[in-house]
PDB file of C-alpha atoms in Angstrom:
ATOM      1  CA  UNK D   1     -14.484 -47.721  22.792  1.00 52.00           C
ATOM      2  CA  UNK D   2     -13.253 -47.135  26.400  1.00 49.00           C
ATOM      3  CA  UNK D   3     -13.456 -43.412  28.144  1.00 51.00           C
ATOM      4  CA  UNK D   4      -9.611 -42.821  27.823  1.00 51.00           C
ATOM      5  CA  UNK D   5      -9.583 -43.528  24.018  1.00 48.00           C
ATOM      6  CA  UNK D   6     -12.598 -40.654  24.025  1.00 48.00           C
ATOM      7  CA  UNK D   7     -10.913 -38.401  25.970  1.00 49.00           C
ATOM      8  CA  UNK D   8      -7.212 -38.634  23.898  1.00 49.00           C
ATOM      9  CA  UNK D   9      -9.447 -37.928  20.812  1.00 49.00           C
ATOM     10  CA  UNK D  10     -10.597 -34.782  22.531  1.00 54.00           C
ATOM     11  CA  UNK D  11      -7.076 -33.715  23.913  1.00 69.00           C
ATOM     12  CA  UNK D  12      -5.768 -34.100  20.499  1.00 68.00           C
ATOM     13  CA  UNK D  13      -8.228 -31.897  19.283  1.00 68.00           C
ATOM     14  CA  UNK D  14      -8.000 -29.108  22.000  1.00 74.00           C
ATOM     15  CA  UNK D  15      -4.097 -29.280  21.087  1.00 72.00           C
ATOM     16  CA  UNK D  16      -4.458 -28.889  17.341  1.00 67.00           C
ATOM     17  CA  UNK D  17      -7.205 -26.312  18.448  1.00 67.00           C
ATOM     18  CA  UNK D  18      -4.458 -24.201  20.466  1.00 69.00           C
ATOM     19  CA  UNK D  19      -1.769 -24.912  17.867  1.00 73.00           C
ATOM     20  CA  UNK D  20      -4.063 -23.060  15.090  1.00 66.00           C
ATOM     21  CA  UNK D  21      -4.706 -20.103  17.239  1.00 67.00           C
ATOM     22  CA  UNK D  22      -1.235 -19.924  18.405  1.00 67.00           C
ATOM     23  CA  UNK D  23      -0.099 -19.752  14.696  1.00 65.00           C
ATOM     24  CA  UNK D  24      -3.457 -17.367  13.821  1.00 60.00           C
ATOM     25  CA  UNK D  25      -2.137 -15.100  16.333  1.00 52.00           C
ATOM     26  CA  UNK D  26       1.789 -14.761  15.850  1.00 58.00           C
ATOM     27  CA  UNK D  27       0.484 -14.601  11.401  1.00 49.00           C
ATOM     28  CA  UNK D  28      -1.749 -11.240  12.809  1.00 47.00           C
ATOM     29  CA  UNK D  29       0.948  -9.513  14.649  1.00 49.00           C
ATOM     30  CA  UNK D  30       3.094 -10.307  11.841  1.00 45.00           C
ATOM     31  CA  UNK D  31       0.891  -8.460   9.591  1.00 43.00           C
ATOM     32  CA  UNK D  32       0.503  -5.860  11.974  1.00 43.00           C
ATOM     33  CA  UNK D  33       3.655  -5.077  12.946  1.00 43.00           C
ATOM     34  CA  UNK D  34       4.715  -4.938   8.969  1.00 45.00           C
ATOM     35  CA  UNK D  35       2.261  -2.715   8.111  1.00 45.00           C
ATOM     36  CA  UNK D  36       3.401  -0.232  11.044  1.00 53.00           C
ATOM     37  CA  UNK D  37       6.324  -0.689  10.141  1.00 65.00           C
ATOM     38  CA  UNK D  38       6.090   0.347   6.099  1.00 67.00           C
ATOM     39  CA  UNK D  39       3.840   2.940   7.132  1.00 75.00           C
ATOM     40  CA  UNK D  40       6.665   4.568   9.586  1.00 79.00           C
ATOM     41  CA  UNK D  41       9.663   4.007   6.776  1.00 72.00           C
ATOM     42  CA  UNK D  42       7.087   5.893   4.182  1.00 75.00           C
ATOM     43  CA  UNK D  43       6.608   8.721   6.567  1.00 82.00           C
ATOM     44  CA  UNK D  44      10.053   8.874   7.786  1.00 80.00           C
ATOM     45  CA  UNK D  45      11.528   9.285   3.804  1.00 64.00           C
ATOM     46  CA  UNK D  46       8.867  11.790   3.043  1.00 75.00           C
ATOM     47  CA  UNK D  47      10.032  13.865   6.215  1.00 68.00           C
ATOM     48  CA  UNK D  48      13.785  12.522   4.496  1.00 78.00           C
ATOM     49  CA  UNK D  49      12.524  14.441   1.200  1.00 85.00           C
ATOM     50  CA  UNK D  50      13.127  11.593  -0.359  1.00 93.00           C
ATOM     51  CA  UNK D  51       9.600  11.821  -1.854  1.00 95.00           C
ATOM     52  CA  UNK D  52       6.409  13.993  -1.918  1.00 94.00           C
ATOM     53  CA  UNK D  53       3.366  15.399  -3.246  1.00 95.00           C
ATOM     54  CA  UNK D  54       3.848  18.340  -4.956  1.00 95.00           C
ATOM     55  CA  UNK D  55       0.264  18.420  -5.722  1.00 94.00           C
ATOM     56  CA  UNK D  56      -3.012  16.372  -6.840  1.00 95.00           C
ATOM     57  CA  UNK D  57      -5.929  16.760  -9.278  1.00 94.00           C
ATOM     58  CA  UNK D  58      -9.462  15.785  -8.233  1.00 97.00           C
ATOM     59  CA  UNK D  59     -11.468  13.775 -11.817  1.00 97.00           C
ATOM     60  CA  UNK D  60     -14.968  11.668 -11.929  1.00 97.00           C
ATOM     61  CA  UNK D  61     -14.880   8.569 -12.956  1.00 96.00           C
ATOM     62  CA  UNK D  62     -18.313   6.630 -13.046  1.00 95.00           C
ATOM     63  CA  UNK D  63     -19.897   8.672 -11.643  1.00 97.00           C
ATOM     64  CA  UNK D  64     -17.819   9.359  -8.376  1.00 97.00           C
ATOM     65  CA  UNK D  65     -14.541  11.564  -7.318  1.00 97.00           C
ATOM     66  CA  UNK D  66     -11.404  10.064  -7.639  1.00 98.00           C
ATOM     67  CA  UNK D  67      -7.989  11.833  -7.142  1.00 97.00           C
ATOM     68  CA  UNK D  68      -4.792  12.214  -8.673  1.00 97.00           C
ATOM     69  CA  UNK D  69      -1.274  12.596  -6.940  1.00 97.00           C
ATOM     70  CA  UNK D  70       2.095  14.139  -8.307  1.00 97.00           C
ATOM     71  CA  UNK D  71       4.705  12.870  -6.448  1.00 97.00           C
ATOM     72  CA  UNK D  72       8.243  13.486  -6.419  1.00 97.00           C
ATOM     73  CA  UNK D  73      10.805  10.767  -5.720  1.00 96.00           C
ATOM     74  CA  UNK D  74      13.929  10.606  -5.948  1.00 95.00           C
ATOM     75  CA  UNK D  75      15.373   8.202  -8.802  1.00 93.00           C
ATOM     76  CA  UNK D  76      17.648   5.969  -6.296  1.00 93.00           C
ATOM     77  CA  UNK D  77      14.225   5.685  -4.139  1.00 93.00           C
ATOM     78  CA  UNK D  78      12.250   5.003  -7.356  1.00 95.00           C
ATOM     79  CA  UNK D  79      11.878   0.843  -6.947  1.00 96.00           C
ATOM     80  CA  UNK D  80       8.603  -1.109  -7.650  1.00 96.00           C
ATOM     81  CA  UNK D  81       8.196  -1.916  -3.906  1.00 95.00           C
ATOM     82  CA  UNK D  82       8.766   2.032  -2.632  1.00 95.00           C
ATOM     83  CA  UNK D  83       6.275   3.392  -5.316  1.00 96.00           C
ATOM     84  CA  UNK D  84       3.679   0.380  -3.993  1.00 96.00           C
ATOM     85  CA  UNK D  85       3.754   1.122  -0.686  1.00 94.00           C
ATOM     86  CA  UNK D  86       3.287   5.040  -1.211  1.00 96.00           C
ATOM     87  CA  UNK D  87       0.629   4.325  -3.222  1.00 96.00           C
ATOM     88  CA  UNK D  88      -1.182   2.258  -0.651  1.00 94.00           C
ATOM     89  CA  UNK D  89       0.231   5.064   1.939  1.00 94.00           C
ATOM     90  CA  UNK D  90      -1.522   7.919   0.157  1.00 95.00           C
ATOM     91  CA  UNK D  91      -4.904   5.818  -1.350  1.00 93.00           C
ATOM     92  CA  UNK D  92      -5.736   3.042   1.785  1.00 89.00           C
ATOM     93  CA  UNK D  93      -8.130   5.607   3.647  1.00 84.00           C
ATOM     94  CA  UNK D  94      -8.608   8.985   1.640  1.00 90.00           C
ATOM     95  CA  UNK D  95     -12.177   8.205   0.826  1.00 93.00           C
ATOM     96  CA  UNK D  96     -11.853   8.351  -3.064  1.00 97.00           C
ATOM     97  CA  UNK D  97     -13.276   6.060  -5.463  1.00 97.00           C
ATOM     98  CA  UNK D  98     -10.128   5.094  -7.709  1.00 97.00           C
ATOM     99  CA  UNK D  99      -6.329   6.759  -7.621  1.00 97.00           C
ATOM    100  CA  UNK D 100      -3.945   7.727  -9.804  1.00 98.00           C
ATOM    101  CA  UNK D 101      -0.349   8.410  -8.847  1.00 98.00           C
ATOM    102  CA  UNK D 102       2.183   9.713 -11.468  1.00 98.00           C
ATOM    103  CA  UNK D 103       5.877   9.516 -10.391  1.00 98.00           C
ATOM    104  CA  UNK D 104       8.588  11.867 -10.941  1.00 98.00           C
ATOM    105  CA  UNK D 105      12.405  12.149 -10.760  1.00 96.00           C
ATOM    106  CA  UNK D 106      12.346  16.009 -10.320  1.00 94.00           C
ATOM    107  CA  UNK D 107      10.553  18.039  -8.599  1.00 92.00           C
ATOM    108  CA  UNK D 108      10.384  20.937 -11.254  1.00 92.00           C
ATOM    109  CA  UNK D 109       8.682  18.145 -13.783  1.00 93.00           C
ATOM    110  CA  UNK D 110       5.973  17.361 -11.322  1.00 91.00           C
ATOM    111  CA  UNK D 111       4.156  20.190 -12.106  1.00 86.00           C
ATOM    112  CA  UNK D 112       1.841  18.980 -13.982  1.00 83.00           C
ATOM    113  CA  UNK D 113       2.475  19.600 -17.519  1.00 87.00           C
ATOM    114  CA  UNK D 114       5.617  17.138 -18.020  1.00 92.00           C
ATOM    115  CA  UNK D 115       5.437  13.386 -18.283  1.00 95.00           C
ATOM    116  CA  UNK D 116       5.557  11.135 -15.386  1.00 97.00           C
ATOM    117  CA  UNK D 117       8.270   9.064 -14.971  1.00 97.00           C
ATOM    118  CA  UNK D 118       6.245   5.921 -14.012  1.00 98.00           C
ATOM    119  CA  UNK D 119       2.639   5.499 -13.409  1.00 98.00           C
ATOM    120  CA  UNK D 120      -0.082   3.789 -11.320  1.00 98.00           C
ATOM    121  CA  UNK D 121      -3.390   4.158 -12.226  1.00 97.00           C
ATOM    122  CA  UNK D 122      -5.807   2.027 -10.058  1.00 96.00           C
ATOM    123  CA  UNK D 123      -8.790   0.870 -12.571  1.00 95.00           C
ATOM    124  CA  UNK D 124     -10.771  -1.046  -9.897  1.00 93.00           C
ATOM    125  CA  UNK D 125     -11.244   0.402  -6.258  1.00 93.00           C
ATOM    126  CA  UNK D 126      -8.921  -1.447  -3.958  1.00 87.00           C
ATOM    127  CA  UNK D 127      -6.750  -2.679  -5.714  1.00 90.00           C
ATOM    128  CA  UNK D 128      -2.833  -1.939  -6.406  1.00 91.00           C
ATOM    129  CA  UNK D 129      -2.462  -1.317  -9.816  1.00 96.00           C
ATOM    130  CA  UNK D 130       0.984  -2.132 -12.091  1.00 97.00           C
ATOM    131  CA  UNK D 131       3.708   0.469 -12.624  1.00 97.00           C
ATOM    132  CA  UNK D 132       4.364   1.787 -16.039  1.00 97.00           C
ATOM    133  CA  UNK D 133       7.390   3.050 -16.379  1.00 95.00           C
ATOM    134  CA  UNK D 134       8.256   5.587 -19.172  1.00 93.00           C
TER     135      UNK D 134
END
């Protein structure tokens, strides 16, 4: 094997090298710059009052505190991928064990004694749980 064949071998890796950072790096801004932006469209529809806690209940489970949160939203805002992202909005650093998050289409209901409207109750800490809807 000559020294040019040697160094092509290297040059080709240096290049795939670069490639995969190159790619690593636009994936992280990606992911960045989403999760900016979802977090700014969340705050900017609960300034909107197009949703919002009207209040929360602390409960143990296993042994730790976990909280509760009675949100309003409105019905048009009411899609699977809205109440997801509050949920993540409200749960990703409040320093509770698990979350639940009932859903409502009036405020007056969210009171506390009516039925939600849809519900996520997270089971397993860090992780988004399904909506039931009522």
């Amino acid at each position: 094997m000559s020294e040019n064949s040697v160094k092509k071998g290297t040059n080709k890796g240096e290049v795939g090298c670069a490639i995969f950072l190159l790619l690593a790096g636009i994936f992280l801004i990606v992911i960045l710059t989403n999760k900016d932006n979802t977090t700014q469209k969340i705050e900017e529809h609960k300034n909107d009052g197009v949703w919002d806690i009207v209040s929360t209940s602390n409960y143990v489970r296993n042994g730790q505190k976990c909280i509760g949160y009675r949100v309003y939203i409105s019905n048009s805002y009411a899609t699977d991928e809205s109440m997801k992202d509050i949920f993540t909005y409200l749960t990703k650093q409040d320093g509770y064990y698990l979350h639940t998050v009932w859903f409502y289409h009036t405020r007056s209901n969210a009171n506390g004694t009516n039925s939600a409207d849809s519900i996520m109750e997270e089971t397993s800490p860090g992780q988004i749980p399904e909506i039931r809807n009522y």
